Coordinates of N, CA and C in Angstrom, one line a residue:
M1 N 12.6 -15.1 -17.6 CA 11.6 -14.4 -18.4 C 12.2 -13.2 -19.1
D2 N 11.9 -13.1 -20.4 CA 12.3 -12.0 -21.2 C 11.3 -10.9 -21.1
F3 N 11.6 -9.8 -20.3 CA 10.6 -8.8 -20.1 C 10.2 -8.0 -21.4
T4 N 11.1 -8.0 -22.4 CA 10.9 -7.3 -23.6 C 9.7 -7.9 -24.4
L5 N 9.3 -9.1 -24.0 CA 8.2 -9.8 -24.7 C 6.8 -9.3 -24.1
L6 N 6.8 -8.6 -23.0 CA 5.6 -8.2 -22.3 C 5.1 -6.8 -22.6
N7 N 5.7 -6.1 -23.5 CA 5.2 -4.8 -23.9 C 5.3 -3.8 -22.7
I8 N 6.4 -3.9 -21.9 CA 6.6 -3.0 -20.8 C 7.5 -1.9 -21.2
D9 N 7.0 -0.7 -20.9 CA 7.8 0.5 -21.2 C 9.2 0.4 -20.5
E10 N 10.2 0.9 -21.1 CA 11.6 0.7 -20.6 C 11.8 1.4 -19.3
C11 N 11.0 2.4 -19.0 CA 11.2 3.1 -17.7 C 11.0 2.2 -16.5
W12 N 10.2 1.2 -16.6 CA 9.9 0.3 -15.5 C 11.0 -0.8 -15.3
M13 N 11.9 -1.0 -16.3 CA 12.7 -2.1 -16.3 C 13.6 -2.3 -15.1
P14 N 14.1 -1.2 -14.4 CA 14.9 -1.5 -13.2 C 14.1 -2.2 -12.1
I15 N 12.8 -1.9 -12.0 CA 12.0 -2.5 -11.0 C 11.8 -4.0 -11.3
F16 N 11.5 -4.2 -12.6 CA 11.3 -5.6 -13.1 C 12.6 -6.4 -12.9
E17 N 13.7 -5.9 -13.1 CA 15.0 -6.6 -12.9 C 15.2 -6.9 -11.4
K18 N 14.9 -5.9 -10.6 CA 15.0 -6.0 -9.1 C 14.2 -7.2 -8.6
H19 N 13.0 -7.3 -9.2 CA 12.0 -8.3 -8.7 C 11.8 -9.5 -9.7
K20 N 12.9 -9.8 -10.4 CA 12.7 -10.8 -11.4 C 12.5 -12.2 -10.8
D21 N 13.0 -12.5 -9.7 CA 12.7 -13.8 -9.0 C 11.3 -13.9 -8.7
L22 N 10.7 -12.9 -8.1 CA 9.3 -12.9 -7.8 C 8.4 -13.0 -9.0
I23 N 8.8 -12.3 -10.1 CA 8.0 -12.4 -11.3 C 8.1 -13.8 -12.0
N24 N 9.3 -14.4 -12.0 CA 9.5 -15.7 -12.5 C 8.6 -16.7 -11.7
S25 N 8.5 -16.5 -10.4 CA 7.8 -17.5 -9.6 C 6.3 -17.4 -9.9
I26 N 5.8 -16.2 -10.2 CA 4.4 -16.1 -10.6 C 4.1 -16.8 -11.9
F27 N 5.0 -16.8 -12.8 CA 4.9 -17.5 -14.1 C 4.9 -19.0 -13.8
D28 N 5.7 -19.4 -12.9 CA 5.8 -20.8 -12.5 C 4.4 -21.3 -11.9
Y29 N 3.8 -20.4 -11.1 CA 2.5 -20.7 -10.5 C 1.5 -20.9 -11.6
S30 N 1.6 -20.0 -12.6 CA 0.5 -20.0 -13.7 C 0.5 -21.3 -14.5
S31 N 1.5 -22.1 -14.4 CA 1.5 -23.3 -15.1 C 0.9 -24.4 -14.3
K32 N 0.6 -24.1 -13.0 CA 0.0 -25.2 -12.1 C -1.4 -24.8 -11.6
L33 N -1.7 -23.5 -11.6 CA -3.0 -23.0 -11.0 C -3.7 -22.1 -12.0
N34 N -5.0 -22.0 -11.8 CA -5.8 -21.0 -12.6 C -5.5 -19.6 -12.1
I35 N -4.6 -18.9 -12.6 CA -4.2 -17.6 -12.2 C -4.8 -16.5 -13.1
Y36 N -5.4 -15.5 -12.6 CA -5.9 -14.4 -13.3 C -5.3 -13.1 -12.9
P37 N -5.1 -12.1 -13.9 CA -5.3 -12.3 -15.3 C -4.3 -13.3 -15.9
H38 N -4.5 -13.6 -17.2 CA -3.5 -14.5 -17.8 C -2.2 -13.8 -17.9
K39 N -1.1 -14.6 -17.9 CA 0.2 -14.1 -17.7 C 0.6 -13.0 -18.7
E40 N 0.0 -13.1 -19.9 CA 0.3 -12.1 -20.9 C -0.3 -10.7 -20.6
Q41 N -1.2 -10.7 -19.6 CA -1.9 -9.4 -19.3 C -1.5 -8.9 -17.9
I42 N -0.8 -9.7 -17.1 CA -0.5 -9.3 -15.7 C 0.1 -7.9 -15.6
F43 N 1.0 -7.6 -16.6 CA 1.8 -6.4 -16.5 C 1.3 -5.4 -17.6
R44 N 0.1 -5.5 -18.0 CA -0.4 -4.7 -19.1 C -0.3 -3.2 -18.8
V45 N -0.6 -2.8 -17.6 CA -0.6 -1.4 -17.2 C 0.8 -0.7 -17.4
F46 N 1.8 -1.5 -17.4 CA 3.2 -1.0 -17.5 C 3.6 -0.7 -18.9
S47 N 2.7 -0.7 -19.9 CA 3.0 -0.2 -21.2 C 3.1 1.3 -21.3
K48 N 2.6 1.9 -20.2 CA 2.5 3.4 -20.2 C 3.8 4.0 -19.5
D49 N 4.4 5.0 -20.1 CA 5.5 5.6 -19.5 C 5.1 6.4 -18.2
V50 N 5.9 6.3 -17.2 CA 5.5 6.9 -15.9 C 5.2 8.4 -16.0
T51 N 5.9 9.1 -16.9 CA 5.7 10.5 -17.0 C 4.4 10.9 -17.7
N52 N 3.7 9.9 -18.3 CA 2.4 10.2 -18.9 C 1.2 9.9 -18.0
I53 N 1.5 9.5 -16.8 CA 0.4 9.2 -15.9 C -0.3 10.5 -15.4
K54 N -1.6 10.6 -15.4 CA -2.3 11.7 -14.9 C -3.0 11.3 -13.5
V55 N -3.5 10.1 -13.4 CA -4.2 9.6 -12.2 C -3.7 8.2 -12.0
V56 N -3.3 7.9 -10.8 CA -3.1 6.5 -10.4 C -4.4 6.0 -9.6
L57 N -5.1 5.2 -10.3 CA -6.3 4.6 -9.6 C -6.0 3.3 -9.1
L58 N -5.8 3.2 -7.8 CA -5.2 2.0 -7.1 C -6.3 1.2 -6.4
G59 N -6.5 0.0 -6.8 CA -7.4 -0.9 -6.1 C -6.7 -2.0 -5.3
Q60 N -7.4 -3.1 -5.0 CA -6.8 -4.1 -4.2 C -6.2 -5.2 -5.0
D61 N -7.0 -6.0 -5.6 CA -6.4 -7.1 -6.4 C -7.4 -7.4 -7.6
P62 N -7.0 -8.2 -8.6 CA -7.8 -8.5 -9.7 C -9.1 -9.3 -9.4
Y63 N -10.0 -9.2 -10.3 CA -11.2 -10.1 -10.2 C -10.8 -11.5 -10.2
H64 N -11.5 -12.4 -9.4 CA -11.0 -13.7 -9.3 C -11.8 -14.8 -9.9
Q65 N -12.8 -14.4 -10.8 CA -13.6 -15.4 -11.5 C -13.1 -15.4 -13.0
K66 N -13.3 -16.6 -13.6 CA -12.8 -16.8 -14.9 C -13.3 -15.8 -15.9
G67 N -12.4 -15.3 -16.7 CA -12.8 -14.3 -17.8 C -12.9 -12.9 -17.4
Q68 N -12.7 -12.6 -16.1 CA -13.0 -11.2 -15.7 C -11.7 -10.3 -15.8
A69 N -10.7 -10.6 -15.0 CA -9.5 -9.7 -15.0 C -8.8 -9.6 -16.3
N70 N -8.5 -8.4 -16.7 CA -7.8 -8.2 -18.0 C -6.5 -7.3 -17.9
G71 N -6.0 -7.2 -16.7 CA -4.7 -6.5 -16.5 C -4.9 -5.0 -16.1
L72 N -6.1 -4.5 -16.2 CA -6.3 -3.1 -15.8 C -7.3 -3.1 -14.6
S73 N -6.9 -2.5 -13.5 CA -7.8 -2.5 -12.3 C -9.2 -2.1 -12.6
F74 N -10.1 -2.9 -12.0 CA -11.6 -2.7 -12.1 C -12.1 -2.9 -13.5
S75 N -11.3 -3.2 -14.5 CA -11.8 -3.3 -15.9 C -12.0 -4.8 -16.2
V76 N -13.0 -5.0 -17.1 CA -13.2 -6.3 -17.7 C -13.4 -6.1 -19.2
N77 N -13.2 -7.1 -20.0 CA -13.5 -7.0 -21.5 C -14.9 -6.7 -21.7
S78 N -15.2 -6.1 -22.9 CA -16.5 -5.6 -23.2 C -17.6 -6.7 -23.2
N79 N -17.3 -7.9 -23.4 CA -18.3 -9.0 -23.5 C -18.5 -9.6 -22.2
I80 N -17.9 -9.1 -21.1 CA -18.1 -9.7 -19.8 C -19.0 -8.8 -18.9
K81 N -19.9 -9.5 -18.2 CA -20.8 -8.8 -17.3 C -20.1 -7.8 -16.4
I82 N -20.6 -6.6 -16.2 CA -19.9 -5.6 -15.4 C -19.9 -6.0 -13.9
P83 N -18.8 -6.1 -13.3 CA -18.7 -6.6 -11.9 C -19.3 -5.5 -10.9
P84 N -19.7 -6.0 -9.8 CA -20.4 -5.0 -8.8 C -19.5 -3.8 -8.4
S85 N -18.2 -4.0 -8.2 CA -17.4 -2.9 -7.8 C -17.3 -1.8 -8.9
L86 N -17.3 -2.2 -10.1 CA -17.3 -1.3 -11.2 C -18.6 -0.6 -11.4
L87 N -19.7 -1.4 -11.2 CA -21.0 -0.8 -11.2 C -21.2 0.3 -10.2
N88 N -20.6 0.1 -9.0 CA -20.6 1.2 -8.0 C -19.8 2.4 -8.4
I89 N -18.7 2.2 -9.1 CA -17.9 3.3 -9.6 C -18.7 4.1 -10.6
Y90 N -19.4 3.3 -11.5 CA -20.2 4.0 -12.5 C -21.4 4.7 -11.8
K91 N -22.0 4.1 -10.8 CA -23.1 4.8 -10.1 C -22.6 6.1 -9.5
E92 N -21.4 6.1 -8.9 CA -20.9 7.3 -8.3 C -20.6 8.4 -9.4
L93 N -20.1 8.0 -10.5 CA -19.8 8.9 -11.6 C -21.1 9.5 -12.1
I94 N -22.2 8.7 -12.3 CA -23.4 9.2 -12.8 C -24.1 10.2 -11.9
N95 N -24.0 9.8 -10.6 CA -24.6 10.7 -9.6 C -23.8 12.0 -9.4
T96 N -22.5 11.9 -9.6 CA -21.7 13.1 -9.5 C -21.8 14.1 -10.7
Y97 N -22.0 13.5 -11.9 CA -22.0 14.3 -13.1 C -23.3 14.0 -13.9
P98 N -24.5 14.2 -13.4 CA -25.7 13.9 -14.1 C -25.8 14.6 -15.4
E99 N -25.2 15.8 -15.5 CA -25.3 16.6 -16.8 C -24.5 15.9 -17.9
R100 N -23.6 15.0 -17.6 CA -22.8 14.4 -18.7 C -23.5 13.2 -19.3
K101 N -24.5 12.7 -18.7 CA -25.3 11.6 -19.3 C -24.5 10.5 -19.7
Y102 N -23.6 10.0 -18.8 CA -22.8 8.9 -19.1 C -23.6 7.6 -19.4
N103 N -23.1 6.9 -20.4 CA -23.8 5.6 -20.7 C -22.8 4.5 -20.6
F104 N -22.8 3.9 -19.4 CA -21.8 2.8 -19.1 C -22.4 1.5 -19.5
S105 N -22.2 1.1 -20.7 CA -22.8 -0.1 -21.2 C -22.0 -1.4 -21.1
H106 N -20.7 -1.2 -20.8 CA -19.8 -2.3 -20.7 C -18.7 -1.9 -19.6
G107 N -17.8 -2.9 -19.3 CA -16.8 -2.6 -18.3 C -15.4 -2.5 -18.7
N108 N -15.2 -2.3 -20.0 CA -13.8 -2.2 -20.6 C -13.3 -0.7 -20.4
L109 N -12.3 -0.6 -19.6 CA -11.8 0.8 -19.2 C -10.5 1.2 -20.0
E110 N -10.3 0.6 -21.2 CA -9.2 0.9 -22.0 C -9.1 2.4 -22.3
K111 N -10.3 3.0 -22.5 CA -10.3 4.4 -22.9 C -9.7 5.3 -21.7
W112 N -10.1 4.9 -20.5 CA -9.5 5.6 -19.3 C -8.0 5.5 -19.3
F113 N -7.5 4.3 -19.6 CA -6.1 4.1 -19.6 C -5.4 4.7 -20.8
N114 N -5.9 4.5 -22.0 CA -5.2 5.0 -23.2 C -5.3 6.5 -23.4
D115 N -6.6 7.0 -23.2 CA -6.9 8.4 -23.6 C -6.8 9.4 -22.4
Q116 N -7.2 8.9 -21.2 CA -7.2 9.8 -20.1 C -5.9 9.6 -19.2
H117 N -5.1 8.6 -19.6 CA -3.9 8.4 -18.9 C -4.1 8.1 -17.4
I118 N -5.1 7.2 -17.1 CA -5.4 6.8 -15.8 C -4.7 5.4 -15.6
F119 N -3.8 5.4 -14.6 CA -3.0 4.2 -14.4 C -3.7 3.2 -13.5
L120 N -4.4 2.2 -14.2 CA -5.3 1.3 -13.5 C -4.5 0.2 -12.9
L121 N -4.1 0.4 -11.6 CA -3.2 -0.5 -10.9 C -3.9 -1.2 -9.7
N122 N -3.5 -2.4 -9.4 CA -3.9 -3.0 -8.2 C -2.7 -3.2 -7.3
C123 N -2.9 -3.3 -6.0 CA -1.8 -3.6 -5.0 C -1.3 -5.0 -5.3
S124 N -2.1 -5.9 -5.6 CA -1.7 -7.3 -6.0 C -2.1 -7.5 -7.5
L125 N -1.2 -8.1 -8.2 CA -1.4 -8.1 -9.7 C -2.0 -9.4 -10.2
S126 N -2.2 -10.4 -9.3 CA -2.7 -11.7 -9.7 C -3.5 -12.3 -8.6
V127 N -4.4 -13.2 -9.0 CA -5.2 -14.0 -8.0 C -5.3 -15.4 -8.5
V128 N -5.6 -16.3 -7.6 CA -6.0 -17.7 -8.0 C -7.5 -17.7 -8.1
E129 N -8.0 -18.5 -9.1 CA -9.5 -18.5 -9.3 C -10.2 -18.8 -8.0
G130 N -11.2 -17.9 -7.7 CA -12.0 -18.1 -6.5 C -11.4 -17.7 -5.2
K131 N -10.2 -17.2 -5.2 CA -9.4 -16.9 -4.0 C -8.9 -15.5 -4.0
A132 N -9.8 -14.5 -3.7 CA -9.4 -13.1 -3.7 C -8.3 -12.9 -2.6
G133 N -7.4 -12.0 -2.9 CA -6.4 -11.6 -2.0 C -5.3 -12.6 -1.7
I134 N -5.2 -13.7 -2.4 CA -4.3 -14.8 -2.0 C -2.8 -14.3 -2.2
F135 N -2.6 -13.4 -3.1 CA -1.2 -13.0 -3.4 C -0.9 -11.6 -2.9
N136 N -1.7 -11.1 -2.0 CA -1.5 -9.7 -1.6 C -0.1 -9.5 -1.0
K137 N 0.4 -10.3 -0.1 CA 1.7 -10.2 0.5 C 2.8 -10.5 -0.5
F138 N 2.5 -11.4 -1.4 CA 3.5 -11.8 -2.5 C 3.9 -10.6 -3.3
W139 N 2.9 -9.8 -3.7 CA 3.1 -8.7 -4.6 C 3.5 -7.4 -3.9
Q140 N 3.4 -7.3 -2.6 CA 3.6 -6.1 -1.9 C 4.9 -5.4 -2.1
P141 N 6.0 -6.1 -2.1 CA 7.3 -5.5 -2.3 C 7.4 -4.8 -3.7
F142 N 6.8 -5.5 -4.7 CA 6.9 -5.0 -6.1 C 6.0 -3.8 -6.2
T143 N 4.8 -3.8 -5.8 CA 3.9 -2.6 -5.9 C 4.3 -1.5 -5.0
D144 N 4.9 -1.8 -3.9 CA 5.5 -0.7 -3.0 C 6.5 0.1 -3.9
D145 N 7.4 -0.7 -4.5 CA 8.4 0.0 -5.4 C 7.8 0.7 -6.5
I146 N 6.8 0.2 -7.1 CA 6.1 0.9 -8.2 C 5.6 2.3 -7.7
I147 N 4.9 2.3 -6.6 CA 4.4 3.6 -6.1 C 5.6 4.5 -5.8
K148 N 6.6 4.0 -5.2 CA 7.8 4.9 -4.9 C 8.4 5.4 -6.2
F149 N 8.4 4.6 -7.2 CA 9.0 5.0 -8.5 C 8.1 6.1 -9.2
I150 N 6.8 5.9 -9.1 CA 5.9 7.0 -9.6 C 6.1 8.3 -8.9
D151 N 6.2 8.2 -7.6 CA 6.3 9.4 -6.7 C 7.6 10.1 -7.1
E152 N 8.7 9.4 -7.4 CA 10.0 10.0 -7.7 C 10.0 10.6 -9.1
N153 N 9.2 10.1 -10.0 CA 9.4 10.5 -11.4 C 8.2 11.2 -12.0
N154 N 7.2 11.4 -11.2 CA 6.0 12.1 -11.7 C 5.5 13.0 -10.6
K155 N 5.7 14.3 -10.6 CA 5.3 15.2 -9.5 C 4.0 15.8 -9.7
T156 N 3.2 15.5 -10.7 CA 1.9 16.1 -11.0 C 0.7 15.2 -10.9
C157 N 1.0 13.9 -11.0 CA -0.2 13.0 -11.0 C -0.9 13.0 -9.7
V158 N -2.2 12.6 -9.7 CA -3.0 12.4 -8.6 C -3.2 11.0 -8.3
Y159 N -3.3 10.6 -7.0 CA -3.5 9.3 -6.5 C -4.9 9.1 -6.0
L160 N -5.7 8.2 -6.5 CA -7.0 7.8 -6.0 C -6.9 6.4 -5.4
L161 N -6.8 6.4 -4.1 CA -6.5 5.1 -3.4 C -7.8 4.6 -2.8
L162 N -8.2 3.4 -3.3 CA -9.5 2.8 -2.9 C -9.3 1.6 -2.1
G163 N -9.7 1.6 -0.8 CA -9.6 0.5 0.1 C -8.4 0.5 0.9
K164 N -8.4 -0.3 2.0 CA -7.4 -0.3 3.0 C -6.0 -0.6 2.4
H165 N -5.9 -1.6 1.5 CA -4.5 -1.9 1.0 C -4.0 -0.8 0.2
A166 N -4.8 -0.2 -0.6 CA -4.4 1.0 -1.4 C -4.0 2.2 -0.6
I167 N -4.8 2.4 0.4 CA -4.5 3.6 1.3 C -3.2 3.4 2.0
E168 N -2.8 2.2 2.3 CA -1.5 1.9 3.0 C -0.3 2.4 2.1
K169 N -0.5 2.4 0.8 CA 0.6 2.8 -0.1 C 0.8 4.3 0.0
M170 N -0.1 5.1 0.6 CA 0.1 6.5 0.8 C 1.4 6.8 1.5
H171 N 1.9 5.9 2.3 CA 3.1 6.0 3.1 C 4.3 6.3 2.1
F172 N 4.2 5.9 0.9 CA 5.4 6.1 -0.1 C 5.2 7.3 -0.9
I173 N 4.2 8.1 -0.7 CA 3.9 9.3 -1.5 C 4.3 10.5 -0.7
Q174 N 5.2 11.3 -1.1 CA 5.7 12.4 -0.3 C 4.6 13.5 -0.2
D175 N 4.0 13.9 -1.3 CA 3.1 15.0 -1.3 C 1.7 14.4 -1.1
K176 N 1.3 14.3 0.2 CA 0.0 13.7 0.5 C -1.2 14.6 0.0
N177 N -1.0 15.8 -0.4 CA -2.0 16.6 -0.9 C -2.5 16.1 -2.3
R178 N -1.7 15.3 -2.9 CA -2.1 14.7 -4.2 C -2.8 13.4 -4.0
C179 N -3.1 13.0 -2.8 CA -3.7 11.7 -2.5 C -5.2 11.9 -2.2
I180 N -6.0 11.1 -2.7 CA -7.5 11.0 -2.4 C -7.8 9.6 -1.9
T181 N -8.3 9.5 -0.8 CA -8.5 8.1 -0.2 C -10.0 7.9 0.0
C182 N -10.4 6.6 -0.1 CA -11.8 6.3 0.0 C -11.9 4.8 0.3
V183 N -13.1 4.4 0.8 CA -13.3 2.9 1.0 C -13.4 2.3 -0.4
H184 N -13.2 1.0 -0.5 CA -13.3 0.3 -1.7 C -14.7 0.3 -2.2
P185 N -14.9 0.3 -3.5 CA -16.3 0.4 -4.1 C -17.0 -1.0 -4.1
S186 N -16.5 -2.0 -3.5 CA -17.1 -3.3 -3.5 C -18.5 -3.3 -2.8
P187 N -19.4 -4.2 -3.1 CA -20.7 -4.2 -2.4 C -20.6 -4.3 -0.9
L188 N -19.5 -4.8 -0.4 CA -19.3 -5.0 1.1 C -19.0 -3.7 1.8
S189 N -18.4 -2.7 1.0 CA -18.0 -1.5 1.7 C -18.5 -0.2 1.0
A190 N -19.0 -0.3 -0.2 CA -19.4 1.0 -0.9 C -20.3 1.9 -0.1
H191 N -21.2 1.3 0.6 CA -22.2 2.1 1.4 C -21.6 2.7 2.6
R192 N -20.3 2.4 2.9 CA -19.7 3.0 4.1 C -18.8 4.2 3.7
G193 N -19.1 4.8 2.6 CA -18.3 6.0 2.3 C -18.0 6.3 0.9
F194 N -18.1 5.2 0.0 CA -17.8 5.4 -1.4 C -18.9 6.1 -2.1
L195 N -20.1 5.5 -2.0 CA -21.2 6.1 -2.7 C -21.6 7.4 -2.0
G196 N -21.7 8.5 -2.8 CA -22.0 9.8 -2.3 C -20.7 10.6 -1.9
S197 N -19.6 10.0 -2.1 CA -18.3 10.7 -1.7 C -17.9 11.8 -2.6
K198 N -18.4 11.8 -3.9 CA -18.0 12.9 -4.9 C -16.4 12.9 -5.1
I199 N -15.8 11.7 -4.9 CA -14.3 11.7 -5.0 C -13.8 12.1 -6.4
F200 N -14.6 11.9 -7.4 CA -14.2 12.2 -8.8 C -14.1 13.7 -9.0
K201 N -15.0 14.4 -8.3 CA -14.8 15.9 -8.4 C -13.6 16.3 -7.7
V202 N -13.2 15.6 -6.6 CA -11.9 15.9 -5.9 C -10.7 15.7 -6.9
V203 N -10.8 14.6 -7.6 CA -9.8 14.3 -8.6 C -9.6 15.5 -9.6
D204 N -10.7 15.9 -10.1 CA -10.7 17.1 -11.1 C -10.1 18.3 -10.4
E205 N -10.5 18.6 -9.2 CA -10.0 19.8 -8.5 C -8.5 19.7 -8.3
K206 N -8.0 18.5 -8.0 CA -6.5 18.4 -7.7 C -5.7 18.4 -9.1
L207 N -6.4 17.9 -10.1 CA -5.7 18.0 -11.4 C -5.7 19.3 -12.1
G208 N -6.8 20.1 -11.8 CA -7.0 21.4 -12.4 C -7.8 21.3 -13.7
Y209 N -8.3 20.2 -14.0 CA -9.1 20.0 -15.2 C -10.0 18.8 -15.0
S210 N -11.0 18.6 -15.9 CA -12.0 17.5 -15.7 C -11.6 16.3 -16.6
I211 N -11.5 15.2 -15.9 CA -11.3 13.9 -16.6 C -12.6 13.5 -17.4
D212 N -12.5 13.0 -18.5 CA -13.6 12.4 -19.3 C -13.7 11.0 -18.9
W213 N -14.7 10.6 -18.1 CA -14.8 9.2 -17.6 C -15.7 8.4 -18.6
S214 N -16.0 8.9 -19.7 CA -16.8 8.1 -20.7 C -16.0 6.9 -21.1
I215 N -16.7 5.8 -21.5 CA -16.0 4.6 -22.0 C -16.3 4.3 -23.5

């Protein structure tokens, strides 16, 4: 695989070279199985230079239904129905900042990524259709190294770790004071501590300024 064809910022290339066998194998899988997101979008988040990251928003794995995953964690294209996990994120933002009158009419989070420099990453970068979490262990060495690399090269970003798999990555972050942890916003767990958590205010406090979460 020629990584230069994937719009990956050069800063990430040492990690991609280290894990090239793993990456090539996922492209082999994509020729045999319905894997999401499409291979051209799996590494979309890595178009951003590590030094430009303000917030690492780490989830578990991509959406596993056709047409949903687009390479940014929790995001879908504007023409796709907003998934329940993202609806819960929106609900928490609306309840946290009622004065901002957010209008979340779609699920495309490109503005968060491009303008607010929120690194929308998952612990696993791909799934098979209808099989959530199937590649979690497969991707673990790669995303472990990604978190280590961010920690070594960006000393000011804040980590928002959502769910058990994401929270386990805190082991690789030296300054735990920059970490915010919470249960995953999925319907299965959101009522066990995500909704009502005000975690987005905590993000602002740790950054020292307010993120614009509008889309």
